[in-house]
PDB file of C-alpha atoms and ligand atoms in Angstrom:
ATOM      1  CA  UNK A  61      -4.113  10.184  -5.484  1.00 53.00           C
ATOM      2  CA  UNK A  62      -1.115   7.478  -5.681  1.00 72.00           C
ATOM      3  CA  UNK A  63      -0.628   6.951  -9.384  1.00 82.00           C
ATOM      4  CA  UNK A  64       0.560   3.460  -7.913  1.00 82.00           C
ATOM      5  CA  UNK A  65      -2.447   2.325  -6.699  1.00 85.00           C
ATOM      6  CA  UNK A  66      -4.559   3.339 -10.138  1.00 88.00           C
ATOM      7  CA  UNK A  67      -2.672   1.077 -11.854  1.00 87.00           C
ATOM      8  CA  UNK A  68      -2.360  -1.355  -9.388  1.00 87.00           C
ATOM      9  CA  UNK A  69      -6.290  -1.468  -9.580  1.00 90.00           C
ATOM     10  CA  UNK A  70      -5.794  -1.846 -13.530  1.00 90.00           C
ATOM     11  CA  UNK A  71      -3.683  -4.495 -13.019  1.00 89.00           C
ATOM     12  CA  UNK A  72      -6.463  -6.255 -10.828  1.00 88.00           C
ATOM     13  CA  UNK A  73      -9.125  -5.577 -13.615  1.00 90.00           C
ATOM     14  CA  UNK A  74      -7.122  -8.068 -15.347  1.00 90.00           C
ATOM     15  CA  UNK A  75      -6.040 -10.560 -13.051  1.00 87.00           C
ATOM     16  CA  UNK A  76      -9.386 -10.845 -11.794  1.00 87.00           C
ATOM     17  CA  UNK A  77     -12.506 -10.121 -14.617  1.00 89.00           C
ATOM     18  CA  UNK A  78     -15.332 -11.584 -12.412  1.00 89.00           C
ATOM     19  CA  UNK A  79     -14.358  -8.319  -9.916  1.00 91.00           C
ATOM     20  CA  UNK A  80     -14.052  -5.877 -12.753  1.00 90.00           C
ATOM     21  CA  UNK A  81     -17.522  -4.213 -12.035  1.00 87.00           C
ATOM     22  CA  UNK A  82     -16.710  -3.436  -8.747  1.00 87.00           C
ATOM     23  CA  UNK A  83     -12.894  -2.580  -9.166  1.00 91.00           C
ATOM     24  CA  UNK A  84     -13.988   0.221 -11.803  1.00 89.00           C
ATOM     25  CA  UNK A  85     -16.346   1.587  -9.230  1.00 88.00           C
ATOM     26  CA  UNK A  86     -14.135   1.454  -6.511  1.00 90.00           C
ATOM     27  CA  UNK A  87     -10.801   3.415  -9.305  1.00 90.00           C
ATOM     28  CA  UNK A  88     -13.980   6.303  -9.704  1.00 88.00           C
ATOM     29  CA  UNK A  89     -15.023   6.453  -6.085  1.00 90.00           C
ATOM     30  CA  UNK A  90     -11.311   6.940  -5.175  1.00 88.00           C
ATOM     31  CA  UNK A  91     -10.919  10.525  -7.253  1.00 88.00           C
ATOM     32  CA  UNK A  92     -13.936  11.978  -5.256  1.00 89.00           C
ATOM     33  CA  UNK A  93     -12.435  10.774  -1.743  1.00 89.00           C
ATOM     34  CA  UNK A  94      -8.718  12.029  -2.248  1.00 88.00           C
ATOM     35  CA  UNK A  95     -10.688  15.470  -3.204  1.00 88.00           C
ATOM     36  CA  UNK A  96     -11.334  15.606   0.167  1.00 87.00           C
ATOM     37  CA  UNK A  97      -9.867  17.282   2.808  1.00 88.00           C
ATOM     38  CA  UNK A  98     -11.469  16.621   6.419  1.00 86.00           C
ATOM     39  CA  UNK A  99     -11.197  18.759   9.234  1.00 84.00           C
ATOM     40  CA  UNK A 100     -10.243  16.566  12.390  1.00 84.00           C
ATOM     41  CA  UNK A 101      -9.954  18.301  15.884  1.00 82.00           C
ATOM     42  CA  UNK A 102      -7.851  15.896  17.808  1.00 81.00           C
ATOM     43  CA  UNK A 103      -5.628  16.790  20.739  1.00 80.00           C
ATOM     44  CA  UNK A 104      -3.151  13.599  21.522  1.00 79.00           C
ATOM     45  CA  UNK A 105      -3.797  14.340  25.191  1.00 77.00           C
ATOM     46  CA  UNK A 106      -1.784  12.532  27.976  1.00 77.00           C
ATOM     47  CA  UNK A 107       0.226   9.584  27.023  1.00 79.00           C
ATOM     48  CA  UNK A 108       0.007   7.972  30.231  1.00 81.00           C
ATOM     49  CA  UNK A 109      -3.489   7.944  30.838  1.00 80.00           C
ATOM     50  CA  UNK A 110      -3.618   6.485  27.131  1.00 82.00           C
ATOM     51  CA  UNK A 111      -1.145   3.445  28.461  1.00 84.00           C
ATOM     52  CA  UNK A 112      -3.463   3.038  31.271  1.00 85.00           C
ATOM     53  CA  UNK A 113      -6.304   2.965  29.330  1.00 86.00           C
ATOM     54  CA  UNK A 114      -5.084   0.410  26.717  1.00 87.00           C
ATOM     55  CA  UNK A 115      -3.650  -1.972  29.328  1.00 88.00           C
ATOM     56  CA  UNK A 116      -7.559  -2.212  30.369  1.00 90.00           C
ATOM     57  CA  UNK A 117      -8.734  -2.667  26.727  1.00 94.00           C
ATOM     58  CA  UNK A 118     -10.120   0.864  26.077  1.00 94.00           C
ATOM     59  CA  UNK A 119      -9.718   2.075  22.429  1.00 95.00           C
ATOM     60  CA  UNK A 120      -8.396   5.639  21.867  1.00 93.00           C
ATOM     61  CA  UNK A 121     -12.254   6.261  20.803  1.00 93.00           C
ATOM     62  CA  UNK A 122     -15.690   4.454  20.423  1.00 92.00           C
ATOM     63  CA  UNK A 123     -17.082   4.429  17.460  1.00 90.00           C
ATOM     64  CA  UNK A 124     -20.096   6.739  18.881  1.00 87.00           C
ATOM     65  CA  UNK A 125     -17.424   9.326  19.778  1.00 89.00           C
ATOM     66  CA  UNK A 126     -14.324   9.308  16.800  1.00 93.00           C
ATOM     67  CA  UNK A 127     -14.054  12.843  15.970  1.00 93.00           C
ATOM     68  CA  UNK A 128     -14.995  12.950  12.324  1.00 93.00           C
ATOM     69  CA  UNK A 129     -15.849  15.494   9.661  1.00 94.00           C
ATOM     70  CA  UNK A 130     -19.614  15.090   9.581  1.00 92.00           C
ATOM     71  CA  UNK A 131     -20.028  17.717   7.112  1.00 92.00           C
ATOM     72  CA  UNK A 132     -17.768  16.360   4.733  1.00 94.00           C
ATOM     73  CA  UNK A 133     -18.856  12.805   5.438  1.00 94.00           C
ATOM     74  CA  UNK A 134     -22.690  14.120   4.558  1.00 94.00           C
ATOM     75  CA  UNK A 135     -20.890  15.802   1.276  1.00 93.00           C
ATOM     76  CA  UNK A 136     -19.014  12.918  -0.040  1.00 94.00           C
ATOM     77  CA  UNK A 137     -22.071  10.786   0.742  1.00 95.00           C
ATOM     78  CA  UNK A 138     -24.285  13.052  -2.038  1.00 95.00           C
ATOM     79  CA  UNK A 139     -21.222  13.071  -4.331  1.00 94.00           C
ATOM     80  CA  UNK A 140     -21.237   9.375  -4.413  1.00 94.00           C
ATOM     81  CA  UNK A 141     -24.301   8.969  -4.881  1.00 95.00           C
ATOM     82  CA  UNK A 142     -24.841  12.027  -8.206  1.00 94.00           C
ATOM     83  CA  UNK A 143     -21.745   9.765  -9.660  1.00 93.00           C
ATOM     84  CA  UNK A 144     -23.289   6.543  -9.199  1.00 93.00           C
ATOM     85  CA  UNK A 145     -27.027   7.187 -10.264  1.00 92.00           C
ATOM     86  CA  UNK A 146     -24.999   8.951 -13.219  1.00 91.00           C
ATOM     87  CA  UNK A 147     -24.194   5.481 -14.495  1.00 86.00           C
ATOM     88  CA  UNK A 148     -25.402   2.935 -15.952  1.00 85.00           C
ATOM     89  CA  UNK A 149     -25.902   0.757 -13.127  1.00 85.00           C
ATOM     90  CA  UNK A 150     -28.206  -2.159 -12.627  1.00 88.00           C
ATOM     91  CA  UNK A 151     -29.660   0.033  -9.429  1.00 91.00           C
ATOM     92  CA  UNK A 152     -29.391   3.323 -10.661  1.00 91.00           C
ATOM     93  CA  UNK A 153     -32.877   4.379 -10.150  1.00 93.00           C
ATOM     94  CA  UNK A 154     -32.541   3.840  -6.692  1.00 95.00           C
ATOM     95  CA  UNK A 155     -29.770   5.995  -6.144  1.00 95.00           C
ATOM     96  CA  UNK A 156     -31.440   8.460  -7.882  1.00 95.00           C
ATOM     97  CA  UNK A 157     -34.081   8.059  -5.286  1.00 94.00           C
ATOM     98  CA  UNK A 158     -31.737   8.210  -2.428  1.00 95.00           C
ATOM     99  CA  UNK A 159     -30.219  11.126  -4.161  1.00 95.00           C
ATOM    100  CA  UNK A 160     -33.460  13.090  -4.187  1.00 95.00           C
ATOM    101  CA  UNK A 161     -34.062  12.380  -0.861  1.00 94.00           C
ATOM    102  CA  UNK A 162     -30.977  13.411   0.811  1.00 93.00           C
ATOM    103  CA  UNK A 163     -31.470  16.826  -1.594  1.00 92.00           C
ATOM    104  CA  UNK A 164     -34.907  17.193   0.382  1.00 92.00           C
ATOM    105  CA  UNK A 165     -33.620  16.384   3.893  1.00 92.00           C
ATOM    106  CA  UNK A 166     -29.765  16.399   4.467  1.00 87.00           C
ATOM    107  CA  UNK A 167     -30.284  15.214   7.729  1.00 94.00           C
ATOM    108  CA  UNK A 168     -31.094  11.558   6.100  1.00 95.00           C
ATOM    109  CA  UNK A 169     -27.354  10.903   5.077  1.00 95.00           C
ATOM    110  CA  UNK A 170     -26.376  12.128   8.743  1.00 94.00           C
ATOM    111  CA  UNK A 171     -28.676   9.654  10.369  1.00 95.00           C
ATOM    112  CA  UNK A 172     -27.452   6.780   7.821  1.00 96.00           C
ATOM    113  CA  UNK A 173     -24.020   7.568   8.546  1.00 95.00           C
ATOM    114  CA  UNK A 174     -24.767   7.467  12.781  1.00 94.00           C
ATOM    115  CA  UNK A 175     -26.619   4.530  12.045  1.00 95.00           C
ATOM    116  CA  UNK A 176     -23.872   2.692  10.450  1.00 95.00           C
ATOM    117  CA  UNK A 177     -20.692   4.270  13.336  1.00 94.00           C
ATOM    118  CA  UNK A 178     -23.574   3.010  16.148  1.00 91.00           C
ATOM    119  CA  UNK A 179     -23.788  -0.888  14.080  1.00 89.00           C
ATOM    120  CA  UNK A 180     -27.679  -0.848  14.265  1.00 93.00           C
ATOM    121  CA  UNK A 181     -28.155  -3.263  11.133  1.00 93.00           C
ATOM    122  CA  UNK A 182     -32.256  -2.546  11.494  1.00 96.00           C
ATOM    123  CA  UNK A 183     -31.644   1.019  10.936  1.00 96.00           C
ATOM    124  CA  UNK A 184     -29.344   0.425   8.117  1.00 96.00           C
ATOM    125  CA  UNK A 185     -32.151  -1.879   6.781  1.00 97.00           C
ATOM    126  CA  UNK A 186     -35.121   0.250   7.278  1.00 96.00           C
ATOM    127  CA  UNK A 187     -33.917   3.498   5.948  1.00 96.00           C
ATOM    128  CA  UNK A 188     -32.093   1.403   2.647  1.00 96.00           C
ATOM    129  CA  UNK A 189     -35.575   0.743   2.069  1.00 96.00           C
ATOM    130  CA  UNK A 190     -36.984   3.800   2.141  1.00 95.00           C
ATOM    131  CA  UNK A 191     -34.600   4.254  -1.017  1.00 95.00           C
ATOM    132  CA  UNK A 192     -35.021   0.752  -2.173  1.00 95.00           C
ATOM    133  CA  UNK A 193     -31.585   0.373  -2.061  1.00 95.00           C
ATOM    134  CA  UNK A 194     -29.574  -2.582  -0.889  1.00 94.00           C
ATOM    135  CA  UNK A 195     -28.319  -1.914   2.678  1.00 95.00           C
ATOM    136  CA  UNK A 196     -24.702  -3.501   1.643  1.00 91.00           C
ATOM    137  CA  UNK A 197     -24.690  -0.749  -0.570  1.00 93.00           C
ATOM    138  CA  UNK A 198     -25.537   2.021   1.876  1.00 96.00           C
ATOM    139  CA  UNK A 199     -22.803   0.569   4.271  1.00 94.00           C
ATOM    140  CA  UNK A 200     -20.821   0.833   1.340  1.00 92.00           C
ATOM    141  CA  UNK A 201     -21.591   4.581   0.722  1.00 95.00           C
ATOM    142  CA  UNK A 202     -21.075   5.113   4.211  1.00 96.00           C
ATOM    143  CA  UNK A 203     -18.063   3.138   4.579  1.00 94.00           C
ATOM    144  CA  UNK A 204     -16.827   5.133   1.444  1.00 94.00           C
ATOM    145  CA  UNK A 205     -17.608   8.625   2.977  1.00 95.00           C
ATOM    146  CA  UNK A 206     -15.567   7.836   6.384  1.00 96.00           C
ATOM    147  CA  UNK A 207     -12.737   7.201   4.407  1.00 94.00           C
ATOM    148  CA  UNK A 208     -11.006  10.628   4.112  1.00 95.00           C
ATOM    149  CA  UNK A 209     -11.989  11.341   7.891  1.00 95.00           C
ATOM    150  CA  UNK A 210     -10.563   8.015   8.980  1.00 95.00           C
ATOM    151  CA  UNK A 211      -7.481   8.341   6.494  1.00 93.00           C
ATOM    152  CA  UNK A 212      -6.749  11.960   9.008  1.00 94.00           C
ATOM    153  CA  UNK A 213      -7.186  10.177  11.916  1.00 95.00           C
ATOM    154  CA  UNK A 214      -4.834   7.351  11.648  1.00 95.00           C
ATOM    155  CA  UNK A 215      -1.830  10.106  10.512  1.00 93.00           C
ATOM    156  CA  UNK A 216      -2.991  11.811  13.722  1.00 92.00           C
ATOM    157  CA  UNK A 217      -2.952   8.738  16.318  1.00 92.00           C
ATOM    158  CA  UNK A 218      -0.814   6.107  14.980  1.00 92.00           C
ATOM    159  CA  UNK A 219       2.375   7.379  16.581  1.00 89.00           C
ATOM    160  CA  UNK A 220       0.535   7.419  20.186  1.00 89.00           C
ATOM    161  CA  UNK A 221      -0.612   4.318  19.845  1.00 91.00           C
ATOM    162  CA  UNK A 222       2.080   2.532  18.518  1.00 90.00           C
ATOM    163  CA  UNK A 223       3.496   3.613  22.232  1.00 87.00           C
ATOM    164  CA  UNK A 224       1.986   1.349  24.208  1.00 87.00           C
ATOM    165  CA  UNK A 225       0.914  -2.533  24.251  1.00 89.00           C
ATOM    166  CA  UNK A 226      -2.357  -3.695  22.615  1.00 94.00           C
ATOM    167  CA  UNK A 227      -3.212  -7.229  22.518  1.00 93.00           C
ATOM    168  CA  UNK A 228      -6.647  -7.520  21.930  1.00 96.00           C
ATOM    169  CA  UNK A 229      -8.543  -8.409  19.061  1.00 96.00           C
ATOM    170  CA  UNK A 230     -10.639  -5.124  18.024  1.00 97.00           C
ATOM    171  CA  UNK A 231      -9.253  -2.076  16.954  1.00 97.00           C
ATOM    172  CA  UNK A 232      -6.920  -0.033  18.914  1.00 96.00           C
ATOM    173  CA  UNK A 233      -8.092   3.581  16.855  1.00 96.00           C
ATOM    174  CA  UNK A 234     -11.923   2.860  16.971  1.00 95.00           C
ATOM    175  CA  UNK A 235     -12.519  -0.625  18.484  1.00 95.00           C
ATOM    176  CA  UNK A 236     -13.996  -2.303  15.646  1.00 95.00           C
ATOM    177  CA  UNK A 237     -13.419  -5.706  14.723  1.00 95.00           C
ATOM    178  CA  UNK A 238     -11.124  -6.814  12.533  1.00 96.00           C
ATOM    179  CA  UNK A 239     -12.220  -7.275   8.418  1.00 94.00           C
ATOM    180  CA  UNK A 240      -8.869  -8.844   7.398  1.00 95.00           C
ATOM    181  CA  UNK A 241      -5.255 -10.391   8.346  1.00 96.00           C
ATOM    182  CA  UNK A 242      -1.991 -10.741   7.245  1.00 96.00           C
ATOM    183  CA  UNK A 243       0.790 -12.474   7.984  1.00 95.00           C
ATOM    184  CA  UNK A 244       3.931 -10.174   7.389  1.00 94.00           C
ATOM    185  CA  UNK A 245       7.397 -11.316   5.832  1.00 93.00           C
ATOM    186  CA  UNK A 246       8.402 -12.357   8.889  1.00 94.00           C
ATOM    187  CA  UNK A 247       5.463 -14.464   9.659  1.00 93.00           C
ATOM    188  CA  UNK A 248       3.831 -12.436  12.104  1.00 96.00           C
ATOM    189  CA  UNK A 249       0.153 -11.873  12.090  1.00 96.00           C
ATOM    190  CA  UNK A 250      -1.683  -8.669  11.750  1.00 96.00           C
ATOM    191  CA  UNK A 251      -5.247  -7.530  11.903  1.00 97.00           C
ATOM    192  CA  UNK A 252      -6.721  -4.882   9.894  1.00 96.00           C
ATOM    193  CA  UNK A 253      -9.798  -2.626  11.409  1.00 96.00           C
ATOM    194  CA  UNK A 254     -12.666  -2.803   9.260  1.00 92.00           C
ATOM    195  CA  UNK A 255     -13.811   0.655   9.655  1.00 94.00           C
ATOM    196  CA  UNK A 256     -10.825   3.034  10.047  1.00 95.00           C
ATOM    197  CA  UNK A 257      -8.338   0.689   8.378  1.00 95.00           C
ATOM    198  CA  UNK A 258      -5.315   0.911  11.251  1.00 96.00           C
ATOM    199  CA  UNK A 259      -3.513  -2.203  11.347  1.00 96.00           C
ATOM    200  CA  UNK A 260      -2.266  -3.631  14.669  1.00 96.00           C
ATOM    201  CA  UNK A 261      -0.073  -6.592  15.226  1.00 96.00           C
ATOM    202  CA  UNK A 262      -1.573 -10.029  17.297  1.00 97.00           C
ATOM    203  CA  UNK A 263      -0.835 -13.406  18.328  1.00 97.00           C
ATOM    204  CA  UNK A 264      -0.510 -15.923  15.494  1.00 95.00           C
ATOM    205  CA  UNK A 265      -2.526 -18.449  17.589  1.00 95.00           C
ATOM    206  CA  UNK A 266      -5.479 -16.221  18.879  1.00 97.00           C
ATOM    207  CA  UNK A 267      -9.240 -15.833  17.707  1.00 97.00           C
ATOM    208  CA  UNK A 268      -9.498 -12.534  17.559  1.00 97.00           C
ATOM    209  CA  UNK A 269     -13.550 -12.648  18.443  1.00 96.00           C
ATOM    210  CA  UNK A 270     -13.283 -14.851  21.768  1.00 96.00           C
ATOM    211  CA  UNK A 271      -9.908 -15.208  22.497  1.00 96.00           C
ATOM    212  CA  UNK A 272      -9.714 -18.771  21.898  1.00 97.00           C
ATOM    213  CA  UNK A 273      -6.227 -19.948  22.009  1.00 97.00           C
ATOM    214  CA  UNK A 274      -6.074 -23.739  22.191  1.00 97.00           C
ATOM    215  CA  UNK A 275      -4.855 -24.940  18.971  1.00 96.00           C
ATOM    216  CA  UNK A 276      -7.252 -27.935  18.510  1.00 97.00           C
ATOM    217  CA  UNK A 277     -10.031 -25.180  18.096  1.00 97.00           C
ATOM    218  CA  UNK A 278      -8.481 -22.988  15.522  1.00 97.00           C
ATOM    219  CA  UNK A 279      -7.931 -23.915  12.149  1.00 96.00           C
ATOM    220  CA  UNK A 280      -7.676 -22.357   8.552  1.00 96.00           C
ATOM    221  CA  UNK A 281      -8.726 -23.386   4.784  1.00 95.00           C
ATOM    222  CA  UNK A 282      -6.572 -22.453   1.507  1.00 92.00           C
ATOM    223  CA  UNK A 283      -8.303 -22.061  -1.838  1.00 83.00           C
ATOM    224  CA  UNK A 284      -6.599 -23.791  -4.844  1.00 81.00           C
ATOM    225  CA  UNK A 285      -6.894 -20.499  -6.952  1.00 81.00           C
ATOM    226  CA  UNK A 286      -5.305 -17.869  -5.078  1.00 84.00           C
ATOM    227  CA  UNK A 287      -1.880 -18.796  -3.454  1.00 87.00           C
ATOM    228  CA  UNK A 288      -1.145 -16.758  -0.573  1.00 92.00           C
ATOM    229  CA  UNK A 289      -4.863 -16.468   0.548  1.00 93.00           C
ATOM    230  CA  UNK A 290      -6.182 -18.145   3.203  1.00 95.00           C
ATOM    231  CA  UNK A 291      -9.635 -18.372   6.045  1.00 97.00           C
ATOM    232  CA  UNK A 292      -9.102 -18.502   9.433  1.00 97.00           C
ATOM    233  CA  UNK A 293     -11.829 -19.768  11.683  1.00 97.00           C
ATOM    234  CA  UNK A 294     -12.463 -20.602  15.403  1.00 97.00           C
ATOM    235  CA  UNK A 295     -14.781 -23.544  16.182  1.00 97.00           C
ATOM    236  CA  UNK A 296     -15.540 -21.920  19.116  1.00 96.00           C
ATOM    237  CA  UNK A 297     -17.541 -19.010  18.321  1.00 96.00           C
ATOM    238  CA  UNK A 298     -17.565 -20.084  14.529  1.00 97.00           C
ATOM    239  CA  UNK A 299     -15.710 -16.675  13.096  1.00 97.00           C
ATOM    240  CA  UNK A 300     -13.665 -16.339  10.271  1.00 97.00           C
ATOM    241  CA  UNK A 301     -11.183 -14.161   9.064  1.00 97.00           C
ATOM    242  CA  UNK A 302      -9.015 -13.931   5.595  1.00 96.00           C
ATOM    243  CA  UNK A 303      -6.137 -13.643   5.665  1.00 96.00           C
ATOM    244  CA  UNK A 304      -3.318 -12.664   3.361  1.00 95.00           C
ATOM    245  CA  UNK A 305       0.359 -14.311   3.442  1.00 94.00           C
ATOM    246  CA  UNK A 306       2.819 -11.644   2.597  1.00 92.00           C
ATOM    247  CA  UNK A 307       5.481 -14.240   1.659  1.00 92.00           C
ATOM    248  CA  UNK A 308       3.311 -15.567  -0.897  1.00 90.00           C
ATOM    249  CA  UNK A 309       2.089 -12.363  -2.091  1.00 86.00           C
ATOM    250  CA  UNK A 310       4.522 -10.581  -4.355  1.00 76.00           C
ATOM    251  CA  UNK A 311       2.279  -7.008  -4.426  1.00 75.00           C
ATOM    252  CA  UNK A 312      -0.882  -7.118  -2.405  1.00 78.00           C
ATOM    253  CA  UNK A 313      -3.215  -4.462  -2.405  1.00 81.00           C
ATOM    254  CA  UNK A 314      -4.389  -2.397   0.364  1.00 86.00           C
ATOM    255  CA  UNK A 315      -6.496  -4.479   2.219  1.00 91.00           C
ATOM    256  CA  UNK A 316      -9.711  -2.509   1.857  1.00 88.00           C
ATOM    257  CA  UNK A 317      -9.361  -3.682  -1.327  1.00 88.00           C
ATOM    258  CA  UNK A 318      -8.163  -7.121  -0.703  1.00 90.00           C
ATOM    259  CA  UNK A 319     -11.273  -7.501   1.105  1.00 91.00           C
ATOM    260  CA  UNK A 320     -13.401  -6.381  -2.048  1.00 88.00           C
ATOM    261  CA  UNK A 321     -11.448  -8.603  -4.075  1.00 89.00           C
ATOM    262  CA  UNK A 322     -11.748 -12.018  -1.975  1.00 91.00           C
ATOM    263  CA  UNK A 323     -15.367 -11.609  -1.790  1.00 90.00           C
ATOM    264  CA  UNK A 324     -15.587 -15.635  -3.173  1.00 91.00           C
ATOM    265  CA  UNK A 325     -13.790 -16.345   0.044  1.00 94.00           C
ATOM    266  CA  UNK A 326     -16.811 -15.080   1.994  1.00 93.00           C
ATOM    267  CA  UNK A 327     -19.039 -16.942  -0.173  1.00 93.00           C
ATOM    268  CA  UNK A 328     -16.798 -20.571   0.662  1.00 93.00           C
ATOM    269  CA  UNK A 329     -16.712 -19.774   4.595  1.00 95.00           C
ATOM    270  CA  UNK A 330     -20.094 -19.061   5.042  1.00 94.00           C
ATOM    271  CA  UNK A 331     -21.238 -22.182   3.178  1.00 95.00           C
ATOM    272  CA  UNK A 332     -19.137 -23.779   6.409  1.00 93.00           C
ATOM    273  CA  UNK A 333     -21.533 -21.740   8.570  1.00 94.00           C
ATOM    274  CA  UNK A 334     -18.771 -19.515   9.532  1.00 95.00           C
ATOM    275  CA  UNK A 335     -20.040 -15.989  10.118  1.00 94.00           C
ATOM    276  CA  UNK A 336     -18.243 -12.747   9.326  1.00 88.00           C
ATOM    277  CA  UNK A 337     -16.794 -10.247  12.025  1.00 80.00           C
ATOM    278  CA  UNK A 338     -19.652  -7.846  11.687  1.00 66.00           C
ATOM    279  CA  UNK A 339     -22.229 -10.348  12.342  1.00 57.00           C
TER     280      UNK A 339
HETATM  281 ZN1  LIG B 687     -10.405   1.046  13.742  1.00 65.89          ZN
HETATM  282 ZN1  LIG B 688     -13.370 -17.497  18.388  1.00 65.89          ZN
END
């Protein structure tokens, strides 16, 4: 694991106490993920038929179909979780709960994981309740789990993809929508997946959710507290999206983190009745 990032993370313990809780879990998660090593069959295939592909709006995969390492996945899952009912956390009873089920019946994590690749929030809901867990927490888990598979994947594809033209506003990799932005040194914008983390570059002026392009519909809020950090939102279909300003930023973090980090942005835009990209 990159020493840099550890003590980047420290760094942010400080900046930023109201996050420390979840900082500290996310600097433990991160030893158990880079123990990983996934096995990924991918063949690169045809680059044309990729082009083609793309210029209609076709991802390299579907979600339903990336080619991940269940196994591991299903193993990092019930690693997580013996660490975190290990602690001393508010919920830790729980996990142990969700822990001794997955013990009894494997099969659960692999239907929480499919549940969470396929986006079927009632699933996610019924079966965190079976554990009495919180579902953001299971997505979490399950985000967490992908990580090392998705990690593989984007060393695998990110050369083929950066062949070809893709201007549209889900994923390229996996065609998930977009978590976060940033706007680059050079003041161009980029979107960043929110589940395999690939970054792709898009129009400054663009929703990424509907397209929207008119400026009168797009706009953006700035909080007073963090320079550099700001929320764009369409009035049209009433998304948002944060969005991090490079030439403000001296060292950002990776955005999977920025994201955990900025969750008081969330909290502001939704109070607008501005919904989040999953939603
Ligand atoms: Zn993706
Ligand atoms: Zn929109």
């Amino acid at each position: 694991m990159a020493d840099e990032l550890l003590e980047r993370i420290d760094r942010l313990i400080q900046q930023k106490p109201m996050y420390q809780e979840a900082l500290l879990v996310y600097r433990e998660l991160l030893g158990f993920l880079a123990e990983m090593q996934p096995v990924i069959t991918y063949e690169a295939g045809d680059a044309s038929v990729h082009e083609i592909k793309a210029r209609e709006g076709f991802p390299l995969f579907s979600r339903g179909d990336l080619p991940i390492d269940h196994e591991g996945a299903v193993l990092l899952f019930q690693r997580l979780l013996e660490h975190l009912s290990s602690t001393k956390r508010k919920d830790r009873a729980s996990l142990e709960q969700a822990l001794k089920r997955v013990q009894a019946e494997p099969a659960w994590v692999r239907d929480v994981i499919w549940a969470f690749l396929s986006g079927d929030e009632g699933r996610i809901i019924t079966m965190s309740q079976e554990v009495t867990l919180s579902p953001v927490v299971v997505k979490f888990l399950a985000h967490m789990s992908l990580q090392p598979s998705m990690r593989s994947l984007r060393e695998l594809t990110t050369e083929g993809i950066r062949g070809y033209t893709w201007n549209y506003g889900y994923c390229p990799l996996c065609g998930s929508p977009p978590n976060m932005a940033y706007l680059s040194d050079e003041g161009k914008r980029f979107l960043h997946c929110g589940l395999c983390g690939y970054e792709w570059h898009y129009a400054r002026l663009k929703c990424p959710f509907c397209s929207e392009e008119r400026a009168k519909e797009l706009g953006y809020f700035t909080s007073e507290e963090d320079e550099g950090y700001r929320v764009d939102f369409c009035k049209k279909c009433r998304r948002y999206i944060k969005t991090l300003d490079m030439r403000l930023i001296g060292f950002p973090a990776p955005l999977e983190l920025e994201n955990l980090i900025t969750l008081h942005l969330d909290v502001l835009a939704q109070k607008q009745g501005l919904k989040a990209s999953g939603d």
